[in-house]
PDB file of C-alpha atoms in Angstrom:
ATOM      1  CA  UNK B   1       0.000   0.000   0.000  1.00 38.00           C
ATOM      2  CA  UNK B   2       1.476   3.386  -0.940  1.00 41.00           C
ATOM      3  CA  UNK B   3       2.302   5.896   1.776  1.00 58.00           C
ATOM      4  CA  UNK B   4       0.022   8.533   0.266  1.00 62.00           C
ATOM      5  CA  UNK B   5      -3.459   7.730  -0.969  1.00 62.00           C
ATOM      6  CA  UNK B   6      -5.263  10.209  -3.213  1.00 61.00           C
ATOM      7  CA  UNK B   7      -8.938  10.163  -2.306  1.00 64.00           C
ATOM      8  CA  UNK B   8     -11.631  11.343  -4.687  1.00 56.00           C
ATOM      9  CA  UNK B   9     -13.202  14.204  -2.691  1.00 56.00           C
ATOM     10  CA  UNK B  10     -12.019  17.641  -3.740  1.00 55.00           C
ATOM     11  CA  UNK B  11     -12.665  21.022  -2.214  1.00 53.00           C
ATOM     12  CA  UNK B  12     -14.480  23.807  -4.000  1.00 53.00           C
ATOM     13  CA  UNK B  13     -11.109  24.898  -5.375  1.00 54.00           C
ATOM     14  CA  UNK B  14     -10.456  21.422  -6.765  1.00 64.00           C
ATOM     15  CA  UNK B  15      -7.601  20.494  -4.437  1.00 82.00           C
ATOM     16  CA  UNK B  16      -7.390  16.692  -4.050  1.00 92.00           C
ATOM     17  CA  UNK B  17      -7.530  15.047  -0.662  1.00 96.00           C
ATOM     18  CA  UNK B  18      -4.341  13.157   0.257  1.00 98.00           C
ATOM     19  CA  UNK B  19      -4.443  10.516   2.993  1.00 98.00           C
ATOM     20  CA  UNK B  20      -1.146   9.460   4.512  1.00 98.00           C
ATOM     21  CA  UNK B  21       0.176   7.694   7.613  1.00 98.00           C
ATOM     22  CA  UNK B  22       0.850  10.183  10.393  1.00 98.00           C
ATOM     23  CA  UNK B  23       3.541   9.886  13.071  1.00 97.00           C
ATOM     24  CA  UNK B  24       1.792  12.518  15.231  1.00 96.00           C
ATOM     25  CA  UNK B  25       4.810  14.829  15.345  1.00 97.00           C
ATOM     26  CA  UNK B  26       3.273  17.662  13.319  1.00 96.00           C
ATOM     27  CA  UNK B  27       1.496  20.532  15.023  1.00 97.00           C
ATOM     28  CA  UNK B  28      -1.533  20.484  12.665  1.00 97.00           C
ATOM     29  CA  UNK B  29      -2.263  16.853  13.551  1.00 96.00           C
ATOM     30  CA  UNK B  30      -1.690  17.411  17.258  1.00 95.00           C
ATOM     31  CA  UNK B  31      -3.987  20.450  17.234  1.00 95.00           C
ATOM     32  CA  UNK B  32      -6.759  18.561  15.457  1.00 96.00           C
ATOM     33  CA  UNK B  33      -6.457  15.659  17.889  1.00 91.00           C
ATOM     34  CA  UNK B  34      -6.626  18.101  20.833  1.00 89.00           C
ATOM     35  CA  UNK B  35      -9.771  19.602  19.287  1.00 86.00           C
ATOM     36  CA  UNK B  36     -11.204  16.090  18.948  1.00 81.00           C
ATOM     37  CA  UNK B  37     -10.518  15.208  22.576  1.00 77.00           C
ATOM     38  CA  UNK B  38     -11.952  18.524  23.812  1.00 75.00           C
ATOM     39  CA  UNK B  39     -15.045  17.995  21.660  1.00 73.00           C
ATOM     40  CA  UNK B  40     -15.605  14.519  23.030  1.00 67.00           C
ATOM     41  CA  UNK B  41     -15.253  15.781  26.594  1.00 63.00           C
ATOM     42  CA  UNK B  42     -17.689  18.640  25.941  1.00 61.00           C
ATOM     43  CA  UNK B  43     -20.364  16.440  24.346  1.00 68.00           C
ATOM     44  CA  UNK B  44     -20.130  13.381  26.605  1.00 64.00           C
ATOM     45  CA  UNK B  45     -21.118  12.775  30.224  1.00 58.00           C
ATOM     46  CA  UNK B  46     -18.285  12.413  32.765  1.00 66.00           C
ATOM     47  CA  UNK B  47     -16.724   8.962  32.585  1.00 68.00           C
ATOM     48  CA  UNK B  48     -18.054   8.349  29.064  1.00 63.00           C
ATOM     49  CA  UNK B  49     -15.130   9.642  26.993  1.00 63.00           C
ATOM     50  CA  UNK B  50     -13.040   6.871  25.465  1.00 68.00           C
ATOM     51  CA  UNK B  51     -11.160   8.961  22.892  1.00 72.00           C
ATOM     52  CA  UNK B  52      -7.445   8.230  22.943  1.00 71.00           C
ATOM     53  CA  UNK B  53      -5.050  10.965  23.962  1.00 80.00           C
ATOM     54  CA  UNK B  54      -1.722  11.387  22.198  1.00 84.00           C
ATOM     55  CA  UNK B  55      -0.008   8.709  24.296  1.00 87.00           C
ATOM     56  CA  UNK B  56      -2.803   6.253  23.463  1.00 88.00           C
ATOM     57  CA  UNK B  57      -2.493   6.983  19.762  1.00 91.00           C
ATOM     58  CA  UNK B  58       1.258   6.363  19.909  1.00 94.00           C
ATOM     59  CA  UNK B  59       0.769   2.729  21.004  1.00 95.00           C
ATOM     60  CA  UNK B  60       2.194   0.145  18.598  1.00 96.00           C
ATOM     61  CA  UNK B  61      -1.274  -1.351  18.011  1.00 97.00           C
ATOM     62  CA  UNK B  62      -2.546   1.970  16.617  1.00 97.00           C
ATOM     63  CA  UNK B  63      -2.074   3.347  13.104  1.00 98.00           C
ATOM     64  CA  UNK B  64      -3.075   6.959  12.463  1.00 98.00           C
ATOM     65  CA  UNK B  65      -3.786   8.565   9.091  1.00 98.00           C
ATOM     66  CA  UNK B  66      -4.284  12.215   8.321  1.00 98.00           C
ATOM     67  CA  UNK B  67      -6.064  13.740   5.342  1.00 98.00           C
ATOM     68  CA  UNK B  68      -4.652  16.865   3.719  1.00 98.00           C
ATOM     69  CA  UNK B  69      -5.738  19.449   1.152  1.00 96.00           C
ATOM     70  CA  UNK B  70      -2.606  21.197   0.063  1.00 95.00           C
ATOM     71  CA  UNK B  71      -0.797  22.187   3.253  1.00 95.00           C
ATOM     72  CA  UNK B  72      -3.960  22.141   5.381  1.00 97.00           C
ATOM     73  CA  UNK B  73      -4.978  19.213   7.543  1.00 98.00           C
ATOM     74  CA  UNK B  74      -8.534  18.185   6.689  1.00 98.00           C
ATOM     75  CA  UNK B  75      -9.064  15.212   8.992  1.00 98.00           C
ATOM     76  CA  UNK B  76      -7.653  12.359  10.998  1.00 98.00           C
ATOM     77  CA  UNK B  77      -8.609   8.766  11.786  1.00 97.00           C
ATOM     78  CA  UNK B  78      -7.016   5.730  13.403  1.00 97.00           C
ATOM     79  CA  UNK B  79      -7.168   1.952  13.493  1.00 98.00           C
ATOM     80  CA  UNK B  80      -6.426   0.101  16.736  1.00 98.00           C
ATOM     81  CA  UNK B  81      -5.666  -3.609  16.325  1.00 97.00           C
ATOM     82  CA  UNK B  82      -7.353  -5.666  19.043  1.00 97.00           C
ATOM     83  CA  UNK B  83      -5.327  -8.822  18.422  1.00 91.00           C
ATOM     84  CA  UNK B  84      -8.186 -11.213  17.686  1.00 92.00           C
ATOM     85  CA  UNK B  85      -8.737 -10.563  13.986  1.00 96.00           C
ATOM     86  CA  UNK B  86     -10.648  -7.408  14.800  1.00 98.00           C
ATOM     87  CA  UNK B  87      -9.809  -3.741  15.123  1.00 98.00           C
ATOM     88  CA  UNK B  88     -11.383  -0.574  16.412  1.00 97.00           C
ATOM     89  CA  UNK B  89     -11.801   2.734  14.607  1.00 98.00           C
ATOM     90  CA  UNK B  90     -10.569   5.611  16.783  1.00 95.00           C
ATOM     91  CA  UNK B  91     -10.159   9.380  16.659  1.00 93.00           C
ATOM     92  CA  UNK B  92     -12.197  10.154  13.556  1.00 94.00           C
ATOM     93  CA  UNK B  93     -12.346  13.939  13.245  1.00 93.00           C
ATOM     94  CA  UNK B  94     -12.774  16.361  10.367  1.00 95.00           C
ATOM     95  CA  UNK B  95     -11.236  19.812  10.688  1.00 97.00           C
ATOM     96  CA  UNK B  96     -14.000  22.442  11.013  1.00 95.00           C
ATOM     97  CA  UNK B  97     -12.827  24.154   7.795  1.00 96.00           C
ATOM     98  CA  UNK B  98     -13.416  20.938   5.829  1.00 97.00           C
ATOM     99  CA  UNK B  99     -16.782  19.712   7.133  1.00 94.00           C
ATOM    100  CA  UNK B 100     -19.269  18.199   4.671  1.00 93.00           C
ATOM    101  CA  UNK B 101     -16.648  17.823   1.947  1.00 96.00           C
ATOM    102  CA  UNK B 102     -16.283  14.033   2.081  1.00 96.00           C
ATOM    103  CA  UNK B 103     -13.213  13.993   4.328  1.00 98.00           C
ATOM    104  CA  UNK B 104     -14.611  11.615   6.961  1.00 97.00           C
ATOM    105  CA  UNK B 105     -16.025   9.317   4.285  1.00 97.00           C
ATOM    106  CA  UNK B 106     -12.654   9.172   2.508  1.00 98.00           C
ATOM    107  CA  UNK B 107     -10.819   8.460   5.771  1.00 98.00           C
ATOM    108  CA  UNK B 108     -13.313   5.776   6.763  1.00 98.00           C
ATOM    109  CA  UNK B 109     -13.079   4.121   3.342  1.00 98.00           C
ATOM    110  CA  UNK B 110      -9.282   4.209   3.620  1.00 98.00           C
ATOM    111  CA  UNK B 111      -9.323   2.641   7.090  1.00 98.00           C
ATOM    112  CA  UNK B 112     -11.754  -0.085   5.991  1.00 98.00           C
ATOM    113  CA  UNK B 113      -9.569  -0.865   2.955  1.00 98.00           C
ATOM    114  CA  UNK B 114      -6.488  -1.047   5.190  1.00 98.00           C
ATOM    115  CA  UNK B 115      -8.296  -3.372   7.609  1.00 98.00           C
ATOM    116  CA  UNK B 116      -9.225  -5.656   4.710  1.00 98.00           C
ATOM    117  CA  UNK B 117      -5.647  -5.577   3.413  1.00 98.00           C
ATOM    118  CA  UNK B 118      -4.477  -6.663   6.872  1.00 98.00           C
ATOM    119  CA  UNK B 119      -6.849  -9.626   6.755  1.00 98.00           C
ATOM    120  CA  UNK B 120      -9.051  -8.458   9.611  1.00 98.00           C
ATOM    121  CA  UNK B 121     -12.509  -9.983   9.881  1.00 98.00           C
ATOM    122  CA  UNK B 122     -14.386  -7.221  11.717  1.00 98.00           C
ATOM    123  CA  UNK B 123     -14.185  -3.514  12.500  1.00 98.00           C
ATOM    124  CA  UNK B 124     -15.863  -2.020  15.546  1.00 98.00           C
ATOM    125  CA  UNK B 125     -16.242   1.378  17.123  1.00 97.00           C
ATOM    126  CA  UNK B 126     -17.667   3.000  20.218  1.00 93.00           C
ATOM    127  CA  UNK B 127     -19.452   6.324  19.974  1.00 91.00           C
ATOM    128  CA  UNK B 128     -21.939   8.437  21.831  1.00 85.00           C
ATOM    129  CA  UNK B 129     -25.595   9.290  21.456  1.00 86.00           C
ATOM    130  CA  UNK B 130     -27.357  12.543  20.763  1.00 84.00           C
ATOM    131  CA  UNK B 131     -27.359  15.233  18.096  1.00 88.00           C
ATOM    132  CA  UNK B 132     -23.594  15.755  18.233  1.00 84.00           C
ATOM    133  CA  UNK B 133     -23.069  12.206  17.004  1.00 87.00           C
ATOM    134  CA  UNK B 134     -25.790  12.027  14.324  1.00 92.00           C
ATOM    135  CA  UNK B 135     -23.547  12.856  11.347  1.00 92.00           C
ATOM    136  CA  UNK B 136     -20.940  10.284  12.374  1.00 93.00           C
ATOM    137  CA  UNK B 137     -23.595   7.631  12.943  1.00 95.00           C
ATOM    138  CA  UNK B 138     -25.102   8.316   9.517  1.00 96.00           C
ATOM    139  CA  UNK B 139     -21.665   7.905   7.928  1.00 97.00           C
ATOM    140  CA  UNK B 140     -20.939   4.631   9.715  1.00 97.00           C
ATOM    141  CA  UNK B 141     -24.375   3.162   9.067  1.00 98.00           C
ATOM    142  CA  UNK B 142     -24.138   4.220   5.432  1.00 97.00           C
ATOM    143  CA  UNK B 143     -20.970   2.114   5.189  1.00 98.00           C
ATOM    144  CA  UNK B 144     -22.665  -0.986   6.618  1.00 98.00           C
ATOM    145  CA  UNK B 145     -21.913  -0.638  10.326  1.00 99.00           C
ATOM    146  CA  UNK B 146     -24.676  -1.925  12.587  1.00 98.00           C
ATOM    147  CA  UNK B 147     -25.341  -1.493  16.286  1.00 97.00           C
ATOM    148  CA  UNK B 148     -24.267  -4.458  18.382  1.00 97.00           C
ATOM    149  CA  UNK B 149     -22.782  -5.686  21.613  1.00 96.00           C
ATOM    150  CA  UNK B 150     -19.954  -4.021  23.537  1.00 95.00           C
ATOM    151  CA  UNK B 151     -16.475  -5.203  22.598  1.00 94.00           C
ATOM    152  CA  UNK B 152     -13.008  -5.122  24.111  1.00 94.00           C
ATOM    153  CA  UNK B 153     -13.167  -3.608  27.609  1.00 89.00           C
ATOM    154  CA  UNK B 154     -16.167  -1.347  27.020  1.00 87.00           C
ATOM    155  CA  UNK B 155     -19.076  -1.348  29.443  1.00 87.00           C
ATOM    156  CA  UNK B 156     -22.450  -0.323  28.012  1.00 88.00           C
ATOM    157  CA  UNK B 157     -24.229   2.769  29.294  1.00 85.00           C
ATOM    158  CA  UNK B 158     -27.257   4.832  28.354  1.00 84.00           C
ATOM    159  CA  UNK B 159     -24.913   7.150  26.421  1.00 80.00           C
ATOM    160  CA  UNK B 160     -22.555   4.983  24.414  1.00 91.00           C
ATOM    161  CA  UNK B 161     -23.261   2.628  21.556  1.00 94.00           C
ATOM    162  CA  UNK B 162     -21.233   0.062  19.672  1.00 96.00           C
ATOM    163  CA  UNK B 163     -21.155  -0.457  15.924  1.00 98.00           C
ATOM    164  CA  UNK B 164     -19.613  -3.300  13.938  1.00 98.00           C
ATOM    165  CA  UNK B 165     -19.092  -4.292  10.321  1.00 98.00           C
ATOM    166  CA  UNK B 166     -17.926  -7.661   9.039  1.00 98.00           C
ATOM    167  CA  UNK B 167     -15.133  -7.437   6.491  1.00 97.00           C
TER     168      UNK B 167
END
């Protein structure tokens, strides 16, 4: 798999979206991940935030990709191997300047393709409930993810939900 993947979505100016592995050393990626973590904390009840911080994303089981338009970061997403033929999608976030331009869909498609290339049999994710999560849920469900049982070490609550897709 090449290091840089050109995705089909383009901005109004026609700039292609480039998806590449990210080592988390760049300030644009770190800033977007900090925005993601702050957003999850603001829209989730106490004790219900399972977003990975920078140290969690640097674990060897986690691969992070960032999406770029020119020199601007457009989004980020990660895949966490769970060691049993499954993996979890983590840290999906589109930069506010690039919302509703296909960034999240391109990142999700890239992560799913990578999971298939790795021979994984299932992808899962944990997310919240409520209006702040509706767009993400629509994206995941549109790509075949279905609600199901908790996985890994998650404990169900009235707030969180678990989605899975067989590969």
